Every structure is written in structure tokens, then in C-alpha cells.
Coordinates of C-alpha atoms and ligand atoms in Angstrom, one line a residue:
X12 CA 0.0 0.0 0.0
X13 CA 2.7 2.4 0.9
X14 CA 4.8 1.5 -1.4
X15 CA 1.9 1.7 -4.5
X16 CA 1.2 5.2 -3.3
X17 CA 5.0 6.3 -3.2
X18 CA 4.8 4.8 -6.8
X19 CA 1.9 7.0 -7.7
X20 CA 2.6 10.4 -6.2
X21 CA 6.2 10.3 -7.6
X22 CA 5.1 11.0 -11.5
X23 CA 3.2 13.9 -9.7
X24 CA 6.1 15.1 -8.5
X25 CA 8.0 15.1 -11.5
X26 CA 5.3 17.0 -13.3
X27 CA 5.2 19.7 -10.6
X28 CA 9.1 20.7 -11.0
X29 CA 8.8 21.0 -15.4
X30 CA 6.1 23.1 -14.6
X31 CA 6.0 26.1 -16.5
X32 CA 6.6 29.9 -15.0
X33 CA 3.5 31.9 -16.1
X34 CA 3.1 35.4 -17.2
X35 CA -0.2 36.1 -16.9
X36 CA -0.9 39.7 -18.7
X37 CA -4.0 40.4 -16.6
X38 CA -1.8 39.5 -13.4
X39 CA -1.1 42.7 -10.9
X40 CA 2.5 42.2 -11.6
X41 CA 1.7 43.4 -15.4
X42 CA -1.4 45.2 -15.0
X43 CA -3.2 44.5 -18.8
X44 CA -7.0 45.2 -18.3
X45 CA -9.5 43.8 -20.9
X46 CA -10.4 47.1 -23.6
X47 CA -7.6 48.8 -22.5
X48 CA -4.1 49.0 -24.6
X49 CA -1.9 45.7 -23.2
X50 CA 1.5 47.2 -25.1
X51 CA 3.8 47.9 -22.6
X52 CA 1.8 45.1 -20.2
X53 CA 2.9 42.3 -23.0
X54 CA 6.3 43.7 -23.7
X55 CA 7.1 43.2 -19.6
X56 CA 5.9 39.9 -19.5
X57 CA 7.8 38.9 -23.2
X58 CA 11.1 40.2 -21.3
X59 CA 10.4 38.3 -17.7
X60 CA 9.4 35.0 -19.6
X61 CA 12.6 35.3 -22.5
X62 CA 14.9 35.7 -18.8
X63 CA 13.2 33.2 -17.5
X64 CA 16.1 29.7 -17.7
X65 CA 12.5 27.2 -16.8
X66 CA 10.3 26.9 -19.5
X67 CA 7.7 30.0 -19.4
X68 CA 4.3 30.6 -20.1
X69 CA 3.0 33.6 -21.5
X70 CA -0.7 33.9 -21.1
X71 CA -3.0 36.6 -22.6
X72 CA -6.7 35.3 -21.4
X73 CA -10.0 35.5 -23.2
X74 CA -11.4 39.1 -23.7
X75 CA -10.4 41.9 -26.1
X76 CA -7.5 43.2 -26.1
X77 CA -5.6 46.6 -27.7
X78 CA -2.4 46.7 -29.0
X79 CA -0.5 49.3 -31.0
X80 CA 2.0 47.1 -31.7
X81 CA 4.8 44.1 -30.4
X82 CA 8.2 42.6 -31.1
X83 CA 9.1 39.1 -29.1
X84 CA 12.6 39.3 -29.4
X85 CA 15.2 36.3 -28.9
X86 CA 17.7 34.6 -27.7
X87 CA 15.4 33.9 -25.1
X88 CA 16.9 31.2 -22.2
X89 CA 14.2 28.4 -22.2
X90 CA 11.6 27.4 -24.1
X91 CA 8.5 29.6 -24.5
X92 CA 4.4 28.9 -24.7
X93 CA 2.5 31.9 -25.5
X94 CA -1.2 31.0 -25.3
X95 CA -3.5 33.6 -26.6
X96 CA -6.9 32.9 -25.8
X97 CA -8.1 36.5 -26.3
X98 CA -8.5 38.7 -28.9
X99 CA -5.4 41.3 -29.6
X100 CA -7.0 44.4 -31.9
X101 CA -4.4 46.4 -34.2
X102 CA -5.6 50.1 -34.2
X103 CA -8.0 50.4 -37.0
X104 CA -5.6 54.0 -38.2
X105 CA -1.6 52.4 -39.3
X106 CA -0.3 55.7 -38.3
X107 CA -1.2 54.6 -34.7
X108 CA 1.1 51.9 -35.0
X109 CA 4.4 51.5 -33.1
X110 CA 5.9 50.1 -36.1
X111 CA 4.3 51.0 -39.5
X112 CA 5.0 47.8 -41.7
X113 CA 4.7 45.5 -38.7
X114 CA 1.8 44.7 -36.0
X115 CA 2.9 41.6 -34.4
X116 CA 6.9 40.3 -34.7
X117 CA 8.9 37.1 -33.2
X118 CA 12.2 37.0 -34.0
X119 CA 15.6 35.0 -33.3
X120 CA 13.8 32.2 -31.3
X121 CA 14.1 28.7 -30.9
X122 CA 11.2 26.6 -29.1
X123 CA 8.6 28.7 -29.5
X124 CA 5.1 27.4 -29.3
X125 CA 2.4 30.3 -30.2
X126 CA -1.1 28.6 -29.5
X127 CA -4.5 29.3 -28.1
X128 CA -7.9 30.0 -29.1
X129 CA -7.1 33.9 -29.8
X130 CA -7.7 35.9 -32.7
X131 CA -5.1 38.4 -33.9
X132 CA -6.7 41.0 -35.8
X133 CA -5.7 43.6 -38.0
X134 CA -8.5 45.6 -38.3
X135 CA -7.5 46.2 -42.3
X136 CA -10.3 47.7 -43.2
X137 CA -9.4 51.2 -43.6
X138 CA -5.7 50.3 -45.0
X139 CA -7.7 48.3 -47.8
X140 CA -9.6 51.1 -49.0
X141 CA -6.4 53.5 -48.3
X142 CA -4.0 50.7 -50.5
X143 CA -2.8 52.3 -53.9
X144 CA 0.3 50.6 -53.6
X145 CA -0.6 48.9 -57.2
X146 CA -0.4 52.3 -59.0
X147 CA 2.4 54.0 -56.8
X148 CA 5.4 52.3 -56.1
X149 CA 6.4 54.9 -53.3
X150 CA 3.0 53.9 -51.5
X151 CA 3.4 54.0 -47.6
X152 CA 4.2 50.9 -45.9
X153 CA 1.3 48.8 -44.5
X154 CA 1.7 46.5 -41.5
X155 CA 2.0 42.5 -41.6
X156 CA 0.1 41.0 -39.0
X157 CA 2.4 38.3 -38.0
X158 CA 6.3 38.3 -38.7
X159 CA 8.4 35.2 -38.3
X160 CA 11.9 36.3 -38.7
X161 CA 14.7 33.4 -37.7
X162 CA 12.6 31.5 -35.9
X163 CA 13.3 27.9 -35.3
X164 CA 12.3 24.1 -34.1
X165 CA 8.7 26.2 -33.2
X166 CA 4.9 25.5 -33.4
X167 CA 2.0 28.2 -34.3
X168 CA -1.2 26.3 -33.0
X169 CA -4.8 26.9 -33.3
X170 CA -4.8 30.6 -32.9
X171 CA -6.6 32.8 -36.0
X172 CA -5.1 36.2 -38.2
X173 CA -8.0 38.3 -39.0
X174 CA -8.6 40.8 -41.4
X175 CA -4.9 41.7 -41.5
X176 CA -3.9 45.2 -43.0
X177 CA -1.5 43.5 -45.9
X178 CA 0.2 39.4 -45.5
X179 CA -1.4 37.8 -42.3
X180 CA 1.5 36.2 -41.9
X181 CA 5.7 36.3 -43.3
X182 CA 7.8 33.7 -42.5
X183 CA 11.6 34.9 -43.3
X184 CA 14.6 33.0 -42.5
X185 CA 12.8 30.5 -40.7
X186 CA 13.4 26.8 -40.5
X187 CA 11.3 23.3 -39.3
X188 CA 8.4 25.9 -38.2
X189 CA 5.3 24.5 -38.2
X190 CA 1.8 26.0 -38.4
X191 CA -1.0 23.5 -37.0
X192 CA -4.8 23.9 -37.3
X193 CA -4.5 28.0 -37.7
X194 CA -6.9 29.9 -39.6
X195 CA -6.2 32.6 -41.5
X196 CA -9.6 35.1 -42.4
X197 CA -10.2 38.3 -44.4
X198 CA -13.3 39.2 -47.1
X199 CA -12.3 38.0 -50.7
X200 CA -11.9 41.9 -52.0
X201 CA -9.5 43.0 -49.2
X202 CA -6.2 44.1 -50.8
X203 CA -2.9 42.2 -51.1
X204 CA -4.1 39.8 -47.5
X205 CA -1.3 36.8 -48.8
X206 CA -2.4 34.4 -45.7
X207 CA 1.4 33.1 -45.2
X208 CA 3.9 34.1 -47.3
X209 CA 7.2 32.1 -47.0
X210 CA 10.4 33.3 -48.3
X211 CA 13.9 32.4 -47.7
X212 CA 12.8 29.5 -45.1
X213 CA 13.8 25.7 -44.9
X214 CA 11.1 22.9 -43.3
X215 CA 8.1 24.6 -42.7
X216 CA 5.1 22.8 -42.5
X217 CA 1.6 23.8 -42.7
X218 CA -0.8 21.6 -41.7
X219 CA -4.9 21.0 -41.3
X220 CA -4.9 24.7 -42.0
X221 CA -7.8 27.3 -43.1
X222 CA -7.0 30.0 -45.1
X223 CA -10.2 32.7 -46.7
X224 CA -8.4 35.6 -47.8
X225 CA -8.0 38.6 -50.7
X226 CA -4.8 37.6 -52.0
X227 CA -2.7 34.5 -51.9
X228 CA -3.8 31.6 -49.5
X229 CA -0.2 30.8 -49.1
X230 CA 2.8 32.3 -51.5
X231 CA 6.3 31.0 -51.9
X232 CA 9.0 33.2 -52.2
X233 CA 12.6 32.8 -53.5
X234 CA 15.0 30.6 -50.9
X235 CA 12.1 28.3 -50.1
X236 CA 13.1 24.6 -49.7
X237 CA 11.6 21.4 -48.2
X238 CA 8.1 23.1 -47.4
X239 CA 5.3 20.7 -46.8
X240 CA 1.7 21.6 -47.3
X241 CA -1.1 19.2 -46.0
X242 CA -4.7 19.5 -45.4
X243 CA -5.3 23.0 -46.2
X244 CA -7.8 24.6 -47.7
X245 CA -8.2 27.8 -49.4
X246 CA -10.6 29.7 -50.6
X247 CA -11.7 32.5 -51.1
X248 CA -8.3 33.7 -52.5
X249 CA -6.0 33.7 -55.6
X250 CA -4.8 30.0 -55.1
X251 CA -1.5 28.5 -53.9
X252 CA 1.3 30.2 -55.7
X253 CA 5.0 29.6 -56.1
X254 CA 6.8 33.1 -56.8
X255 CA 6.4 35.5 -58.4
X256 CA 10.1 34.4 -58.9
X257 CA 12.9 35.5 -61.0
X258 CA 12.5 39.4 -60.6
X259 CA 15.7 40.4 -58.4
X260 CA 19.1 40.0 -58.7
X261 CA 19.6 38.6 -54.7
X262 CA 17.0 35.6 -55.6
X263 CA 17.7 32.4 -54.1
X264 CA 16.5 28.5 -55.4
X265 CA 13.1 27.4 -54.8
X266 CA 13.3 23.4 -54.4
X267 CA 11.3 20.7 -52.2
X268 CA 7.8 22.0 -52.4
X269 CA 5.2 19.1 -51.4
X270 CA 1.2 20.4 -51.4
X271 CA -0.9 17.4 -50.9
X272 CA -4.5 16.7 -49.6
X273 CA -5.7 20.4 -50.4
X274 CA -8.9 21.6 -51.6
X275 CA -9.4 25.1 -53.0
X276 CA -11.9 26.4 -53.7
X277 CA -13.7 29.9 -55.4
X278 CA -10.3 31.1 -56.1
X279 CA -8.9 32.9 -58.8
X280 CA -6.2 30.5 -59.4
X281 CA -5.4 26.9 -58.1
X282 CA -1.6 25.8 -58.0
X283 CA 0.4 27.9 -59.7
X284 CA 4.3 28.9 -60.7
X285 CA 4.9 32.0 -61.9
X286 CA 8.2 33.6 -63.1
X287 CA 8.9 37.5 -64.9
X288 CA 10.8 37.4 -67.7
X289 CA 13.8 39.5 -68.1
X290 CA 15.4 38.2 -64.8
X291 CA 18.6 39.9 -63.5
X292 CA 20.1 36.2 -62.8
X293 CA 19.3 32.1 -63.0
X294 CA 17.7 30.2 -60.6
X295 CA 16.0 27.0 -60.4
X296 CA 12.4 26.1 -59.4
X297 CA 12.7 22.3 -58.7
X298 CA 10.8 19.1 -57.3
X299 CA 7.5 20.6 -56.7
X300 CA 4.8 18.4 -56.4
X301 CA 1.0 19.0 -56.1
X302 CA -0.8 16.4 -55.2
X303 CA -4.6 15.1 -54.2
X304 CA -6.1 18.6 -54.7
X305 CA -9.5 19.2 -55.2
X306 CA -11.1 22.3 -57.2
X307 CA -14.3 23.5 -56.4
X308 CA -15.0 26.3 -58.4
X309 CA -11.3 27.6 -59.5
X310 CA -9.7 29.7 -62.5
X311 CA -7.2 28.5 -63.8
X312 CA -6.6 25.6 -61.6
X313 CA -3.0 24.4 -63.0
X314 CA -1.2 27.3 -64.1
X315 CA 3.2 27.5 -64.4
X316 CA 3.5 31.2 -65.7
X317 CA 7.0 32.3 -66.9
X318 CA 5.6 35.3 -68.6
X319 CA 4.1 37.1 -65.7
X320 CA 4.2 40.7 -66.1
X321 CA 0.9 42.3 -64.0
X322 CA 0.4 46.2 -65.2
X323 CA 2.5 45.5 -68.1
X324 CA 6.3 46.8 -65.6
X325 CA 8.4 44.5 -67.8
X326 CA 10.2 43.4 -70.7
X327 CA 8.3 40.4 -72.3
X328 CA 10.8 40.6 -75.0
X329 CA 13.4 38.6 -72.8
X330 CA 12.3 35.1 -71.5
X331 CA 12.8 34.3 -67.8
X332 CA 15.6 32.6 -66.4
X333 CA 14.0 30.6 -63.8
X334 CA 14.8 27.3 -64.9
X335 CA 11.4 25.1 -64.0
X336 CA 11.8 21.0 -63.1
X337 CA 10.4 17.9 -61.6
X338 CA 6.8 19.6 -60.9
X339 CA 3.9 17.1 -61.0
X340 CA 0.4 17.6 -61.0
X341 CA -1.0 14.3 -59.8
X342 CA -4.9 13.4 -58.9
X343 CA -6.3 17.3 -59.4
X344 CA -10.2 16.8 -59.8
X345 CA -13.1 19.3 -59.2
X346 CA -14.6 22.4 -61.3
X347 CA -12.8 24.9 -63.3
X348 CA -14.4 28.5 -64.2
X349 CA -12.1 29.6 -66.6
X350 CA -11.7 27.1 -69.8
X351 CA -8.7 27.0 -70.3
X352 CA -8.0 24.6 -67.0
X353 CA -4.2 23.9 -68.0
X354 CA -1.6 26.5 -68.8
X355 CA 2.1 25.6 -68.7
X356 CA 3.6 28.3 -70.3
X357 CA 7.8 28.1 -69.6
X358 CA 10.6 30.2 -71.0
X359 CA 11.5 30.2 -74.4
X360 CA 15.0 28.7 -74.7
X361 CA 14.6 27.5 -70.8
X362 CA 11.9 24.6 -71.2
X363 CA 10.5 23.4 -68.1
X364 CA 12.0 19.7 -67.9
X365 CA 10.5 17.0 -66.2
X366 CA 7.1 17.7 -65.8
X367 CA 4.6 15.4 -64.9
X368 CA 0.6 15.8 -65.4
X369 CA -1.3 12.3 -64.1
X370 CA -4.9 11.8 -63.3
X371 CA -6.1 15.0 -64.1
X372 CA -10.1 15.4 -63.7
X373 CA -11.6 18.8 -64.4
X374 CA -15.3 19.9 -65.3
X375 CA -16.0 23.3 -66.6
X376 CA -18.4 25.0 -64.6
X377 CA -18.3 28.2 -66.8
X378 CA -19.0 29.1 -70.5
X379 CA -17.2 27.5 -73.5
X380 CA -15.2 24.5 -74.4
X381 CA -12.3 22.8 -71.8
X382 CA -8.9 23.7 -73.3
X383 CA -5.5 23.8 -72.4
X384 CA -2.2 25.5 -73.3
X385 CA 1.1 24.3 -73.3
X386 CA 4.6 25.9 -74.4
X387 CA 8.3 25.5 -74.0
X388 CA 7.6 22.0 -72.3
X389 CA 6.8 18.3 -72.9
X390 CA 5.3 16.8 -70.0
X391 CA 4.4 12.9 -69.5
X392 CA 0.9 13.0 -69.6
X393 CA -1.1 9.7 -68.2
X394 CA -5.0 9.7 -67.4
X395 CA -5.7 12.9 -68.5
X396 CA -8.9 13.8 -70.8
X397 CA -7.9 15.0 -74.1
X398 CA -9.1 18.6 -73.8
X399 CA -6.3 19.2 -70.7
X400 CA -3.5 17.2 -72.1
X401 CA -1.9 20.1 -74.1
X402 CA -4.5 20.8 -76.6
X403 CA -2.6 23.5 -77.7
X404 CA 1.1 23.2 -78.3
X405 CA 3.7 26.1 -79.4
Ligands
NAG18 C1 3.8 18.5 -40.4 O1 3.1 18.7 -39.2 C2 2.2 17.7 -38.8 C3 1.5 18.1 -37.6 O2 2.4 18.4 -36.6 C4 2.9 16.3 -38.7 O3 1.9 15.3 -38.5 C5 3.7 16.0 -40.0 O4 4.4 14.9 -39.8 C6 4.6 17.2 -40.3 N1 5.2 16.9 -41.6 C7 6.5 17.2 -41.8 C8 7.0 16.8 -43.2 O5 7.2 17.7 -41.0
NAG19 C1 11.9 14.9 -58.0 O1 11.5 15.4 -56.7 C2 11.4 14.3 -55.8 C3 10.8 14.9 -54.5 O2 11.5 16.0 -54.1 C4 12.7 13.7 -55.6 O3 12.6 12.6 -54.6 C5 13.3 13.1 -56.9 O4 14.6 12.7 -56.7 C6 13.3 14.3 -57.9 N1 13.6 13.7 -59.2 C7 14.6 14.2 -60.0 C8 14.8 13.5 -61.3 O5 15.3 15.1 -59.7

């Protein structure tokens, strides 16, 4: 008897001295008050918790929160779990905020683990109608909900970006980073929203992930390798996109792209690659495979674009040199609204090598006749209707 219940209090024991130090925004020690501005609250309680050498909690409870704006700064010395179970609100006005292209920034950590059932939001109404950044290229910045700069071995759980001013979320210089069950959440018409966009980054992984946005459900910048993207789904939005690549003359390789088990749907686009011509320098797009997706609804559901030039700011005259290979497009099914449901379109005197179309099922939902387009390549086409294996060739 004694000896079973020596047995059974010693796990408890062992749980009690991992348990975490928590920072509790709300607690006297930081004074944070529900509809009140938690700023300089959060920022006392970041720096407590980074000191802190036992793993730390940070805890912002349920209720609605203000906040003009917050940088989570590393080397922290232990691990750290921020659980957000409130809602943090952006000022609606950018000029209110501390930092004017960022809301929200973690940078330089290592064991991070962001979770909760909070909602960050951005409040981007008023920067959408206030964006003319597509006509003046010295528009004022416009603040990122979430930045991810150098963060590493981490976990963003459960929590929700809403109605962000510009990107929900940017992932730079990151690596095995992993976004689980987060929802992303804007109106279809709000203006450049990307959901995550990932650039420079090695092993992130996003996962049973929910992404309704203006621009990009999830966009793939230049340095991107060995990114996995499962379950998601997407919609409304302009698709999954790799690129725009090849436009500057710092650009790194994209390779080790892996979307599987998506489904998009009342998009602009589906899965796409797209590339400006006239590149300073070559780089390589390579192993990029999309596979299991269904379309519900989608232009141009299978699109690799190495002419893209929006607002005519280019040279067409001189192909791309982003050199496209190993992409497959294996078991895509659903509805298209734009006819022409496959466009592969690569460089002139660069063709796209090794690509692979397989089990390819696409009804039109629109007007017309089911067509596709294919240049500068010759992919291995197997079980795909006649109308979307390259019915036009150049
Ligand atoms: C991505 O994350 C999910 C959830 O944590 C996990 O099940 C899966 O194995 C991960 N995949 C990779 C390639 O890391
Ligand atoms: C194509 O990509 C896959 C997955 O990344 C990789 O395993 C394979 O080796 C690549 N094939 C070639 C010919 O490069």
C-alpha cells in the first residue's frame, strides 16, 4: 500500500518541478485590463518570460484586447508557450502603429510554441480602401500581421489572423516551423491579404490549415526549400502560388515543395508557378509536387507562368531565367471556371523539364469549351482527358 502510493505520487512530483513559470498579462505584476491597450503590459511579461532559464508561459486570457504594436525578441533562455486565448486588436488607423509595416513580430527564437484560441486582428479595413500601392510604387508601408523572422524548431497552433492590414503572416529566414490547425480570415476583395507568405525558409510545414483571404492563401518566395503543405484549404483567395520568382538580382532557389491533400476552392487561381521574364540572374524552381487537390470552383486551376508581367512593368521581349523542373500535377479533380484549366507556359529557350501531369479530372463550370495550353515544355501526360493534355502546343 505504501509502497503503491509512493509509486503513484512520484510522477506527480516530476510534473510539478517542469512546470512552466507563467506570465499572466491580466496578473497585478503586469497590469493589462481587458479594452484597454496591453503594449507595454505584454512587452514586460515577453522580457520576464525570455529571462526566465524554466520553460515559461506567457498567457494573454480571453477578452479583447488593444495593441499598438509588439516585437518578441530572442535569444530567449528556455523554451517559450504563448497561449493567446483572447482577442489582440491592431488600431484600426496604421499611423497609430508603433511600427508602421509591422503589428505583431517574433524574432531569433528557438522553441517557441504560439497557440490558443485567440484571434489576432488587424482591423484592415481602412488600409484596404487606403491601399494604392498597385499604382504608386512609393506607397506607404502597411503593417503585416504576423512576422516570423529566424525562428526555429517552433509551433504556431490553433490561434486565428483576421482581417490583416497587408500578409497575415511572413515567414523569413525561418526553419522546421510548423503552423497546426491555424486559420487565416479576411473578405475575398480585401487588398494584397497573402495568408502566409514564405520566403527564404527551410522545413516549414503547414498543416490542417484554413486559409479565406483577398490575395494569396499561401505564397512561396525565392529561398524556399523542403516546405510541406497538408490538409489545407483555401478559398476564397487567388490560389497556392509559387513566386512571383525571378524578378531580383539577390534571388535564391526554390526546391522541395510538397502540397498534398488540399482543396481550393472559389479562387482565382489553383496551384500555380509564376516567373517574370527578363530576370537579372538564373535560378532553379525544382521538385514541386502538387498532389490530391481538389477544385471546387477555381480559374485556372494548373497554371506555371513564366511570362508574368501584372500592369505591363516589364520586358516580355526577354524570357525568364527561372529554370522550372520535376513539378507534377498528380490526382487534381473538381470544377474549373475559366476554360482553359491547364496552362504551362515556360521560357522560351529555358523549357521546363520533367514535368509530370497524371490523373487530371476537371469539369467546366463556366462558359465555353475545356482547353489547355502548353509551351516550352513536354510533360508525360497519363490519365488525363484529351481537352487538358496540351491541346494547344507552341
Ligand atoms: C507536419 O506537421 C504535422 C503536424 O504536426 C505532422 O503530423 C507532420 O508529420 C509534419 N510533416 C512534416 C513533413 O514535418
Ligand atoms: C523529383 O522530386 C522528388 C521529390 O522532391 C525527388 O525525390 C526526386 O529525386 C526528384 N527527381 C529528380 C529526377 O530530380
Amino acid at each position: 500500500m505504501g509502497h503503491n502510493l509512493v509509486m503513484s505520487i512520484f510522477p506527480i512530483f516530476l510534473l510539478l518541478s517542469i512546470a512552466y513559470a507563467d506570465f499572466d498579462v491580466t496578473s497585478s505584476k503586469y497590469g493589462g485590463k481587458p479594452n484597454s491597450d496591453i503594449s507595454q503590459p505584454l512587452a514586460k511579461a515577453w522580457s520576464d518570460a525570455c529571462a526566465s532559464t524554466s520553460p515559461s508561459r506567457i498567457i494573454v486570457p480571453k477578452g479583447t484586447f488593444q495593441l499598438k504594436g509588439a516585437s518578441f525578441k530572442g535569444p530567449c533562455k528556455g523554451p517559450i508557450e504563448f497561449q493567446v486565448d483572447g482577442t489582440l486588436q491592431a488600431p484600426q488607423d496604421g499611423a497609430q502603429l508603433i511600427k508602421a509595416d509591422t503589428w505583431i513580430e517574433f524574432a531569433n527564437l528557438e522553441r517557441l510554441t504560439l497557440m490558443g484560441t485567440g484571434t489576432f486582428d488587424g482591423q484592415g479595413q481602412k488600409a484596404w480602401k487606403e491601399n494604392d500601392c498597385n499604382k504608386n510604387p512609393k506607397c506607404s508601408s502597411i503593417a503585416i500581421n504576423l512576422r516570423f523572422n529566424s525562428v526555429k524548431h517552433s509551433l504556431v497552433k490553433d490561434v486565428t489572423s483576421l482581417n490583416s492590414k497587408n500578409f497575415h503572416v511572413n515567414v523569413l529566414g525561418c526553419e522546421q516551423l510548423t503552423f497546426q490547425h491555424f486559420t487565416v480570415k479576411a473578405p475575398g476583395d480585401s487588398i494584397n491579404t497573402d495568408g502566409i507568405h514564405i520566403g527564404r525558409s527551410t522545413g516549414i510545414n503547414i498543416t490542417d490549415t484554413n486559409i479565406g483571404t483577398g490575395d494569396d492563401c499561401i505564397s512561396i518566395g525565392d529561398g524556399t526549400k523542403q516546405l510541406t503543405i497538408n490538409k489545407v484549404t483555401c478559398g476564397p483567395g487567388h490560389g497556392i502560388s509559387i513566386g512571383s520568382l525571378g524578378r531580383y538580382n539577390n534571388e535564391d532557389h526554390v526546391t522541395g515543395i510538397n502540397v498534398k491533400d488540399c482543396t481550393i476552392s472559389n479562387t482565382m487561381n489553383g496551384v500555380r508557378i509564376k516567373t517574370w521574364p527578363n530576370s537579372p540572374i538564373a535560378t532553379t524552381a525544382s521538385d514541386i509536387h502538387f498532389e490530391h487537390i481538389t477544385m471546387n470552383n477555381v480559374g485556372n486551376p494548373i497554371l506555371i507562368d513564366q511570362e508574368y508581367c501584372p500592369y505591363g512593368q516589364c520586358n516580355t521581349q526577354t524570357p525568364s531565367k527561372v529554370k522550372i523542373s520535376n513539378v507534377s500535377f498528380k490526382n487534381i479533380r473538381g470544377t474549373t471556371t475559366t476554360a482553359e484549366a491547364v496552362k504551362i507556359v515556360c521560357a522560351k529557350g529555358l523549357p521546363c523539364d520533367k514535368v509530370v501531369l497524371s490523373d487530371i479530372d476537371l469539369k467546366l463550370t463556366g462558359k465555353g469549351t475545356l482547353t489547355s495550353q502548353c509551351a516550352n515544355v513536354q510533360p508525360t501526360i497519363t490519365q488525363v482527358p484529351q481537352a487538358l493534355a496540351c491541346a494547344t502546343k507552341k
